XYZ file of C-alpha atoms in Angstrom:
619
model
C 0.000 0.000 0.000
C 2.816 2.369 0.774
C 6.187 2.692 -0.842
C 9.459 4.573 -0.716
C 11.163 5.989 -3.764
C 14.914 5.616 -4.149
C 16.912 7.102 -6.987
C 19.817 5.354 -8.715
C 21.917 7.198 -11.272
C 23.086 5.289 -14.341
C 25.845 7.712 -15.303
C 29.647 7.391 -15.716
C 30.170 10.060 -13.080
C 27.919 11.375 -10.332
C 28.150 14.647 -8.415
C 25.900 15.652 -5.521
C 25.597 19.306 -4.545
C 24.039 19.960 -1.151
C 23.125 23.291 0.411
C 23.337 23.580 4.171
C 20.362 25.448 5.518
C 18.854 26.176 8.898
C 15.368 26.875 7.599
C 13.086 25.684 4.856
C 13.150 27.832 1.728
C 9.948 28.347 -0.183
C 10.342 29.927 -3.642
C 8.071 32.899 -4.209
C 5.195 32.508 -6.626
C 5.536 34.349 -9.903
C 3.203 37.357 -9.812
C 0.208 37.147 -12.092
C -0.842 40.004 -14.321
C -3.363 41.854 -12.158
C -4.243 44.463 -14.812
C -5.410 42.659 -17.949
C -6.359 44.782 -20.944
C -9.636 44.568 -22.873
C -9.956 45.032 -26.642
C -13.096 45.070 -28.743
C -13.474 45.251 -32.461
C -14.949 43.869 -35.646
C -13.728 40.511 -36.949
C -12.162 41.199 -40.326
C -10.717 37.750 -40.874
C -10.735 34.341 -39.236
C -7.128 33.236 -39.773
C -7.533 29.893 -38.030
C -10.174 28.056 -36.035
C -9.961 24.558 -34.544
C -13.509 23.326 -33.872
C -12.160 20.531 -31.638
C -10.795 22.818 -28.921
C -11.986 26.242 -30.065
C -8.527 27.728 -30.558
C -8.860 30.680 -32.886
C -6.691 33.372 -34.454
C -8.559 36.490 -35.500
C -7.786 39.742 -37.250
C -9.722 42.566 -35.587
C -10.390 46.106 -36.689
C -10.057 48.186 -33.529
C -10.721 51.869 -33.154
C -7.479 53.816 -32.847
C -5.349 51.094 -34.438
C -4.143 51.730 -38.007
C -3.528 48.060 -38.686
C -5.586 45.014 -37.923
C -4.774 43.443 -34.547
C -4.019 39.723 -34.279
C -5.870 38.081 -31.394
C -5.386 34.510 -30.151
C -7.913 32.848 -27.902
C -10.689 30.284 -27.752
C -14.213 30.586 -29.096
C -16.917 28.117 -30.088
C -17.275 29.915 -33.419
C -16.311 33.179 -35.062
C -17.349 34.827 -38.317
C -16.489 37.928 -40.284
C -18.629 40.848 -39.181
C -19.122 39.714 -35.602
C -17.818 41.771 -32.691
C -15.094 40.253 -30.517
C -14.364 41.380 -26.951
C -11.009 40.042 -25.767
C -9.488 40.323 -22.294
C -5.827 39.443 -21.836
C -2.394 40.877 -22.510
C -0.014 41.706 -25.333
C 2.800 39.365 -26.314
C 5.463 39.290 -29.009
C 5.716 36.217 -31.220
C 9.201 35.402 -32.552
C 7.883 35.036 -36.100
C 4.579 36.908 -36.285
C 5.309 39.890 -34.051
C 2.965 41.659 -31.656
C -0.220 39.756 -30.800
C -2.940 39.895 -28.191
C -3.273 36.764 -26.046
C -6.900 36.572 -24.910
C -7.649 34.810 -21.640
C -11.345 35.309 -22.382
C -12.891 35.933 -25.770
C -16.537 36.882 -26.185
C -18.120 36.860 -29.643
C -21.231 39.010 -30.146
C -23.568 39.405 -33.135
C -22.895 42.365 -35.435
C -24.911 45.564 -35.245
C -24.225 47.635 -38.399
C -26.092 46.763 -41.592
C -22.883 46.044 -43.527
C -21.600 43.785 -40.770
C -24.953 42.001 -40.695
C -24.707 41.271 -44.410
C -21.185 39.877 -44.112
C -22.126 37.819 -41.066
C -25.218 36.278 -42.682
C -23.165 35.405 -45.767
C -20.186 34.040 -43.801
C -21.293 30.409 -44.017
C -22.923 30.208 -40.610
C -26.356 30.138 -42.255
C -26.840 27.347 -44.769
C -28.160 28.503 -48.111
C -27.531 32.224 -47.472
C -25.112 33.923 -49.870
C -24.167 37.605 -50.281
C -27.215 38.528 -52.393
C -29.772 36.876 -50.122
C -28.023 38.338 -47.073
C -28.491 41.855 -48.535
C -32.187 41.146 -49.134
C -32.696 39.955 -45.562
C -30.983 43.013 -44.075
C -32.901 45.358 -46.407
C -36.167 43.722 -45.343
C -35.606 43.498 -41.563
C -32.617 45.680 -40.692
C -31.216 45.214 -37.196
C -34.241 43.084 -36.268
C -33.211 40.292 -38.636
C -32.203 37.945 -35.795
C -35.399 38.676 -33.880
C -37.380 37.781 -36.990
C -35.446 34.526 -37.425
C -35.955 33.698 -33.755
C -39.572 34.716 -33.114
C -41.265 35.156 -36.504
C -39.472 32.772 -38.895
C -42.461 32.580 -41.265
C -41.823 36.236 -42.236
C -38.586 35.132 -43.918
C -40.704 33.750 -46.775
C -41.719 37.292 -47.631
C -38.175 37.776 -48.973
C -37.663 36.742 -52.578
C -35.729 33.479 -52.823
C -36.701 32.098 -49.402
C -39.018 29.092 -49.496
C -40.207 26.762 -46.696
C -37.086 24.536 -46.881
C -34.623 27.425 -46.806
C -36.559 29.086 -44.007
C -36.127 25.957 -41.885
C -32.397 25.845 -42.692
C -31.871 29.478 -41.691
C -33.880 29.022 -38.480
C -32.026 25.834 -37.530
C -28.623 27.451 -38.179
C -29.505 30.441 -36.020
C -30.813 28.321 -33.118
C -27.736 26.126 -33.188
C -25.479 29.168 -33.192
C -27.457 30.909 -30.466
C -27.509 27.776 -28.274
C -23.725 27.505 -28.476
C -23.337 31.131 -27.408
C -25.777 30.667 -24.527
C -23.893 27.615 -23.284
C -20.565 29.414 -23.557
C -21.913 32.467 -21.774
C -23.399 30.354 -18.962
C -20.203 28.408 -18.366
C -17.975 31.463 -18.528
C -20.213 33.334 -16.097
C -19.588 30.527 -13.613
C -15.809 30.746 -13.879
C -14.905 28.225 -16.589
C -12.360 29.168 -19.219
C -13.343 29.368 -22.858
C -11.356 26.308 -23.954
C -12.913 24.148 -21.237
C -16.378 25.540 -21.951
C -15.968 24.545 -25.618
C -15.054 20.980 -24.661
C -18.115 20.769 -22.402
C -20.411 22.118 -25.118
C -18.891 19.744 -27.656
C -19.668 16.754 -25.409
C -23.156 17.689 -24.184
C -24.360 19.904 -27.009
C -27.455 22.013 -26.323
C -28.103 20.002 -23.133
C -24.909 21.334 -21.546
C -26.561 23.945 -19.305
C -29.087 21.482 -17.901
C -26.503 18.710 -17.484
C -23.965 20.919 -15.741
C -26.613 22.478 -13.507
C -28.111 19.159 -12.441
C -25.014 16.939 -12.278
C -21.860 19.088 -12.179
C -19.610 16.339 -10.823
C -20.387 14.160 -13.834
C -17.990 16.452 -15.692
C -15.102 14.620 -14.009
C -16.190 11.398 -15.722
C -17.134 12.840 -19.094
C -14.594 15.568 -19.826
C -10.933 14.511 -20.092
C -8.322 16.405 -18.068
C -10.780 18.414 -15.992
C -9.750 18.684 -12.355
C -11.865 18.107 -9.281
C -11.061 21.568 -7.909
C -12.474 23.272 -11.018
C -15.638 21.182 -10.967
C -16.051 21.613 -7.209
C -15.871 25.401 -7.465
C -18.393 25.324 -10.299
C -20.753 23.066 -8.352
C -20.636 25.272 -5.257
C -21.335 28.364 -7.382
C -24.332 26.565 -8.855
C -25.738 25.962 -5.381
C -24.599 22.436 -4.563
C -24.669 21.912 -0.791
C -21.229 21.574 0.765
C -22.231 18.234 2.333
C -24.237 16.872 -0.591
C -23.811 13.120 -1.242
C -22.770 13.814 -4.835
C -19.968 16.116 -3.682
C -18.871 13.628 -1.028
C -18.700 10.782 -3.555
C -16.702 12.885 -6.003
C -14.379 14.049 -3.219
C -13.716 10.488 -2.056
C -12.799 9.356 -5.561
C -10.616 12.422 -6.062
C -8.811 11.802 -2.761
C -8.197 8.193 -3.771
C -7.007 9.303 -7.202
C -4.439 11.592 -5.587
C -3.222 8.672 -3.496
C -2.889 6.401 -6.525
C -0.830 9.156 -8.187
C 1.556 8.759 -5.227
C 1.841 5.038 -5.967
C -0.856 3.495 -3.776
C -3.177 0.837 -5.187
C -5.373 0.925 -2.086
C -5.536 2.964 1.091
C -6.725 2.309 4.659
C -10.395 3.222 4.838
C -10.160 5.213 8.078
C -7.274 7.281 6.713
C -9.153 7.854 3.464
C -12.146 9.129 5.428
C -9.896 11.566 7.298
C -8.250 12.861 4.122
C -11.524 13.343 2.229
C -13.210 15.010 5.225
C -10.347 17.521 5.514
C -10.368 18.148 1.766
C -14.114 18.827 1.597
C -14.559 20.314 5.100
C -17.516 18.057 5.849
C -18.403 15.524 8.535
C -16.712 12.110 8.455
C -20.089 10.368 8.586
C -21.003 11.896 5.224
C -17.707 10.646 3.786
C -18.243 7.149 5.193
C -21.712 7.044 3.680
C -20.269 8.116 0.322
C -17.675 5.321 0.452
C -20.387 2.779 1.254
C -22.456 4.008 -1.692
C -19.497 3.752 -4.080
C -18.681 0.253 -2.831
C -22.305 -0.788 -3.424
C -22.153 0.760 -6.896
C -18.896 -1.244 -7.496
C -16.909 1.887 -8.270
C -14.767 1.192 -5.191
C -13.775 -2.122 -3.605
C -13.296 -2.787 0.107
C -10.754 -5.491 0.971
C -8.908 -6.595 4.099
C -5.166 -5.919 3.973
C -2.790 -6.256 6.888
C -5.632 -6.471 9.408
C -7.459 -3.334 8.304
C -10.090 -2.446 5.728
C -8.670 -0.774 2.649
C -10.359 0.864 -0.313
C -9.359 0.225 -3.933
C -10.500 1.973 -7.086
C -12.411 -0.798 -8.863
C -10.120 -0.735 -11.914
C -6.968 -1.222 -9.807
C -8.557 -4.021 -7.787
C -9.439 -5.817 -11.002
C -5.935 -5.250 -12.384
C -4.325 -6.639 -9.218
C -6.484 -9.755 -8.963
C -6.426 -10.441 -12.690
C -2.649 -10.025 -12.806
C -2.320 -12.820 -10.248
C -4.744 -15.035 -12.188
C -2.805 -14.541 -15.434
C 0.520 -15.353 -13.756
C -1.020 -18.576 -12.459
C -2.301 -19.308 -15.965
C 1.209 -18.963 -17.387
C 2.748 -21.164 -14.685
C 0.187 -23.902 -15.241
C 1.192 -24.542 -18.877
C 4.262 -26.381 -20.184
C 7.528 -24.511 -20.716
C 8.390 -23.865 -24.395
C 11.897 -25.303 -23.794
C 10.695 -28.307 -21.801
C 12.038 -30.850 -24.298
C 15.305 -29.110 -25.185
C 18.612 -30.814 -24.174
C 19.603 -28.174 -21.633
C 23.273 -29.099 -21.057
C 24.006 -29.076 -24.759
C 22.205 -25.763 -25.227
C 24.044 -24.162 -22.265
C 27.392 -25.196 -23.708
C 26.477 -23.449 -26.935
C 25.289 -20.323 -25.073
C 28.492 -20.126 -23.018
C 30.602 -20.428 -26.160
C 28.662 -17.649 -27.933
C 28.844 -15.344 -24.911
C 32.620 -15.857 -24.704
C 32.973 -15.076 -28.405
C 30.717 -12.011 -28.285
C 31.714 -10.432 -24.961
C 35.208 -11.793 -24.410
C 34.602 -13.403 -21.018
C 32.942 -16.470 -19.511
C 29.658 -16.606 -17.676
C 30.114 -16.965 -13.940
C 28.593 -19.959 -12.191
C 25.738 -17.781 -10.878
C 25.076 -16.375 -14.351
C 25.055 -19.879 -15.884
C 22.591 -21.083 -13.268
C 20.308 -18.094 -13.888
C 20.330 -18.554 -17.665
C 19.578 -22.266 -17.196
C 16.706 -21.430 -14.845
C 15.073 -19.535 -17.711
C 14.602 -22.926 -19.414
C 12.806 -24.351 -16.374
C 10.579 -21.625 -14.889
C 7.590 -20.380 -16.854
C 7.618 -17.154 -14.833
C 11.022 -15.992 -13.597
C 12.267 -12.861 -11.833
C 15.930 -11.847 -12.117
C 16.888 -9.072 -9.728
C 20.128 -7.448 -8.690
C 21.786 -4.099 -8.255
C 23.944 -2.240 -10.772
C 26.945 -4.162 -12.091
C 25.617 -7.613 -11.133
C 25.469 -8.871 -14.718
C 21.773 -8.613 -15.535
C 22.441 -7.441 -19.094
C 24.823 -10.345 -19.732
C 22.191 -12.773 -18.461
C 19.588 -11.241 -20.776
C 21.915 -11.824 -23.728
C 22.418 -15.419 -22.579
C 18.692 -16.092 -22.265
C 18.045 -14.750 -25.759
C 20.734 -17.106 -27.111
C 19.239 -20.000 -25.118
C 15.809 -19.531 -26.693
C 17.426 -19.158 -30.104
C 19.223 -22.472 -29.523
C 15.837 -24.035 -28.832
C 14.418 -22.444 -31.976
C 11.900 -20.460 -29.961
C 10.816 -16.858 -30.513
C 11.200 -14.109 -27.951
C 9.964 -10.548 -27.595
C 12.088 -8.021 -25.711
C 10.538 -4.971 -24.101
C 10.970 -2.345 -21.396
C 8.828 0.425 -19.904
C 10.911 3.203 -21.503
C 12.440 3.828 -24.902
C 15.912 4.282 -23.436
C 15.809 0.923 -21.663
C 14.524 -0.755 -24.835
C 17.401 0.782 -26.800
C 19.929 -0.633 -24.310
C 18.357 -4.088 -24.670
C 18.687 -3.865 -28.441
C 22.368 -2.901 -28.154
C 23.092 -5.693 -25.662
C 21.322 -8.514 -27.509
C 21.455 -7.500 -31.158
C 17.688 -8.035 -31.327
C 15.005 -5.401 -31.554
C 13.448 -4.419 -28.245
C 10.364 -2.239 -27.938
C 8.615 -0.227 -25.303
C 5.741 -2.152 -23.752
C 3.244 0.286 -25.211
C 4.651 -0.188 -28.693
C 4.774 -3.970 -28.245
C 1.099 -4.063 -27.271
C 0.110 -1.539 -29.960
C -1.409 1.348 -28.012
C -4.044 3.552 -29.624
C -2.927 7.170 -28.899
C -6.519 8.435 -28.755
C -8.297 5.730 -26.730
C -5.196 4.424 -24.893
C -6.451 0.903 -25.535
C -4.077 -1.863 -26.622
C -4.341 -3.972 -29.766
C -3.026 -7.035 -27.950
C -4.906 -8.370 -24.924
C -6.320 -11.643 -23.633
C -8.489 -11.999 -26.746
C -5.664 -11.078 -29.140
C -2.461 -12.356 -27.497
C 1.085 -11.810 -28.665
C 2.658 -14.424 -30.926
C 5.783 -15.498 -29.046
C 7.413 -18.147 -26.850
C 8.984 -15.664 -24.422
C 8.350 -12.130 -23.232
C 11.432 -10.690 -21.517
C 11.010 -7.384 -19.681
C 13.968 -5.273 -18.579
C 13.791 -2.461 -15.990
C 10.752 -4.222 -14.537
C 10.935 -2.084 -11.375
C 9.324 0.650 -13.466
C 6.228 -1.450 -14.210
C 3.119 -0.020 -12.605
C 0.093 -2.206 -11.912
C -2.097 -1.247 -14.917
C 0.767 -1.690 -17.402
C 1.868 -4.996 -15.854
C -1.703 -6.303 -16.083
C -2.063 -5.144 -19.689
C 1.178 -6.914 -20.640
C 0.713 -10.200 -18.780
C -2.837 -10.753 -19.998
C -1.552 -10.475 -23.578
C 1.026 -13.259 -23.122
C -0.174 -16.621 -24.515
C -0.289 -19.577 -22.133
C 2.417 -21.443 -24.058
C 4.926 -18.596 -23.538
C 7.303 -17.856 -20.660
C 7.644 -14.529 -18.854
C 10.910 -13.174 -17.451
C 11.081 -9.944 -15.456
C 14.519 -8.377 -15.005
C 15.137 -5.408 -12.760
C 16.531 -3.899 -9.589
C 13.892 -3.960 -6.855
C 15.771 -1.162 -5.062
C 15.723 1.105 -8.097
C 13.208 3.847 -8.882
C 9.661 2.450 -8.684
C 7.001 3.111 -11.259
C 5.422 6.520 -11.617
C 1.964 4.946 -11.571
C 0.300 2.910 -8.811
C 1.915 -0.227 -7.489
C 5.409 -1.641 -6.943
C 4.839 -4.772 -8.978
C 8.366 -6.179 -9.067
C 9.001 -5.626 -5.373
C 5.663 -7.151 -4.384
C 6.117 -10.209 -6.622
C 9.536 -10.838 -5.064
C 8.146 -10.358 -1.559
C 5.344 -12.845 -2.246
C 7.942 -15.667 -2.642
C 5.436 -17.305 -4.985
C 7.565 -16.824 -8.107
C 11.006 -18.258 -8.807
C 13.478 -15.422 -8.214
C 17.193 -15.302 -9.023
C 18.897 -12.715 -6.803
C 22.234 -11.477 -8.140
C 24.677 -10.112 -5.558
C 28.156 -10.327 -7.086
C 29.409 -7.091 -8.670
C 31.624 -7.746 -11.689
C 34.909 -6.255 -12.894
C 34.688 -2.625 -13.922
C 31.415 -2.133 -12.028
C 33.117 -3.250 -8.812
C 35.453 -0.235 -9.038
C 32.609 2.276 -9.402
C 31.934 4.381 -6.343
C 28.479 5.133 -7.757
C 27.608 1.456 -7.394
C 29.325 1.318 -4.007
C 27.252 4.301 -2.819
C 24.044 2.764 -4.192
C 24.795 -0.461 -2.331
C 25.315 1.434 0.926
C 22.025 3.312 0.501
C 20.206 0.030 -0.138
C 21.595 -1.279 3.156
C 20.534 1.843 5.039
C 24.107 3.127 5.336
C 25.506 6.575 4.536
C 27.799 6.524 1.480
C 31.453 7.506 1.857
C 31.395 11.225 0.969
C 35.045 12.006 1.634
C 36.978 10.526 -1.297
C 38.102 12.924 -4.005
C 40.464 12.929 -6.941
C 40.302 12.271 -10.652
C 40.086 8.496 -10.176
C 36.683 8.551 -8.506
C 33.316 8.756 -10.263
C 31.335 9.957 -7.218
C 31.713 13.443 -5.749
C 29.902 15.194 -2.923
C 30.060 18.993 -2.816
C 28.686 20.812 0.220
C 27.889 24.528 -0.073
C 26.820 27.195 2.380
C 24.179 28.985 0.323
C 21.860 28.615 -2.652
C 23.896 31.138 -4.637
C 27.094 29.197 -3.999
C 25.375 25.964 -5.046
C 24.362 27.573 -8.337
C 27.971 28.575 -9.017
C 29.245 25.107 -8.114
C 26.819 23.396 -10.498
C 27.769 25.686 -13.371
C 31.493 25.282 -12.646
C 31.292 21.475 -12.427
C 29.427 21.221 -15.720
C 31.411 23.787 -17.686
C 34.953 23.182 -16.398
C 35.630 20.525 -13.755
C 34.243 17.446 -15.464
C 35.410 18.484 -18.920
C 38.977 18.994 -17.655
C 39.339 16.002 -15.338
C 37.067 13.480 -17.076
C 37.278 14.692 -20.678
C 33.495 15.058 -20.887
C 31.766 17.254 -23.456
C 29.569 19.584 -21.366
C 26.866 19.738 -24.051
C 26.746 16.030 -24.941
C 28.007 13.982 -22.007
C 26.638 15.686 -18.889
C 23.098 15.817 -17.517
C 22.056 17.848 -14.481
C 19.286 16.418 -12.315
C 17.340 18.550 -9.852
C 14.197 17.537 -7.937
C 12.178 20.629 -8.836
C 11.252 23.057 -11.594
C 10.792 26.241 -9.556
C 13.133 27.823 -7.055
C 16.733 29.023 -7.247
C 17.996 25.458 -7.728
C 15.199 24.337 -10.040
C 15.386 23.757 -13.781
C 13.984 27.191 -14.579
C 16.897 28.868 -12.793
C 19.755 26.489 -13.595
C 19.065 26.053 -17.323
C 19.496 29.767 -18.212
C 22.695 29.900 -16.144
C 24.098 26.846 -17.902
C 23.025 28.216 -21.275
C 24.743 31.547 -20.623
C 27.979 29.702 -19.815
C 27.876 26.896 -22.398
C 26.008 28.568 -25.264
C 26.039 32.345 -24.718
C 24.063 34.668 -26.946
C 25.928 36.246 -29.841
C 25.007 38.457 -32.788
C 25.899 35.748 -35.323
C 23.764 33.061 -33.625
C 20.059 32.562 -34.389
C 18.031 32.526 -31.175
C 14.556 31.323 -30.227
C 12.903 32.758 -27.151
């Protein structure tokens, strides 16, 4: 349920910079623009409009401006002749120059007769061209929209308008008006234009009623909308602070935040406390909401470590189904069951010696041989313990048995390393399963399994529960599964510590590698990682050009900044012959603050790639 995150660096040299401090430092928030400007003018041209998200670029004619003003913002629709009211601030685009960035953009119907003609003929009204638009404005003037809305039969008094065209014009106007009403309603209640467009696109003309009656349903229906936004909207619309609907949404949001921290489930009493504090309502209301969601099978209550815990239903299914699929794999015969193992291992050892220039150790031979016996196998060990060599040996073993294997890893970088080590193509798990970028569903699953005799996963410590379940269910029963990784390495970003939990279960054959080989044994990075894994403080005193691990203590943030820049630009390049631009990466745990990426990157750029008149620059 809980987990700790450790960080291991896979770099040829590692430097830590620490700032001594007697108090916690909180970086100041960047001040927001408290004086936005408002522009209004006639739309002269719609340069671009994306109906999917409402992003629009307009050219406006504004009083007092000699040239048309470019405005960027979001609007459900925009047509020549309409009036745009934009609130925001000016910005300078590197290519297109001065533009107005609109935080809010309101589009209103035109008022002058010429603007009315252009608007009616803009394409918003089916069947209305420039000539008919002139006739309509001549007949009804500024009341043309009132006629279309309240007295549509009068349109037939205009030459060229029959019953069918009258219905088209009326339908176009009502659709356009409904969109504006929805946008206006949502914006009045604090939603941004882009979000309002997405809501209108999903619900259509029913958006106002749907949002008013069931505001928290937005969390389910609209992608990437946050609970805080919906909660503020709901409270503005009159939802009671202790309403059951709000309590249910708050419970699920609290649990979602916990899963983002890596939890698959959470103690029920603690969840009640967290949700009650978040929503500022009584715990009894929260408990009732949890009971309702359990009854509705959106949440699952299960007993873990002598206390009731709450799962999101999808994670509970993933966890239980993952176990069932592992049992399914173990129940079937091994694809190498009938292969002469001793003969095959002799061949593998010979090929490894020829390829890598050294012999497999006894432990490595035993681990490779185990891959021919265990349908599901875990290989775990720290850095330098020979995991990559064993992977190469297993691939050769399956090749000796004339069996197919698929190599994969959670990240592209890890997959690339597998390819380099084995000479066979490795893929990310998502690419192996064939993920749809829009639906995030996989092509391969239990109903459409992979065609292979072995799935070998490297960097398995990075597998979260949903991805592990998606992969294992897609493995056919005749195939073997091998997970390779360091259980003490960085865990997955998503919920679950799959590799660590599978090892702890002792239900799966696990080969634990402890011997550190050759060059890796001389690395102080690996030595320091081993000490951290044992709960010991690394040796921080050694220095000199022969070491690959440095610890630099500074007395202030400003000094730390200087040390980082100096190490990157001079120290490592002089003593280790590293190219500062190609061979060195700076890691920092934050974006903001004096030691965050936003501060360090400009300093490093000024030193390593300073601005000059002959250099092109993008800002």
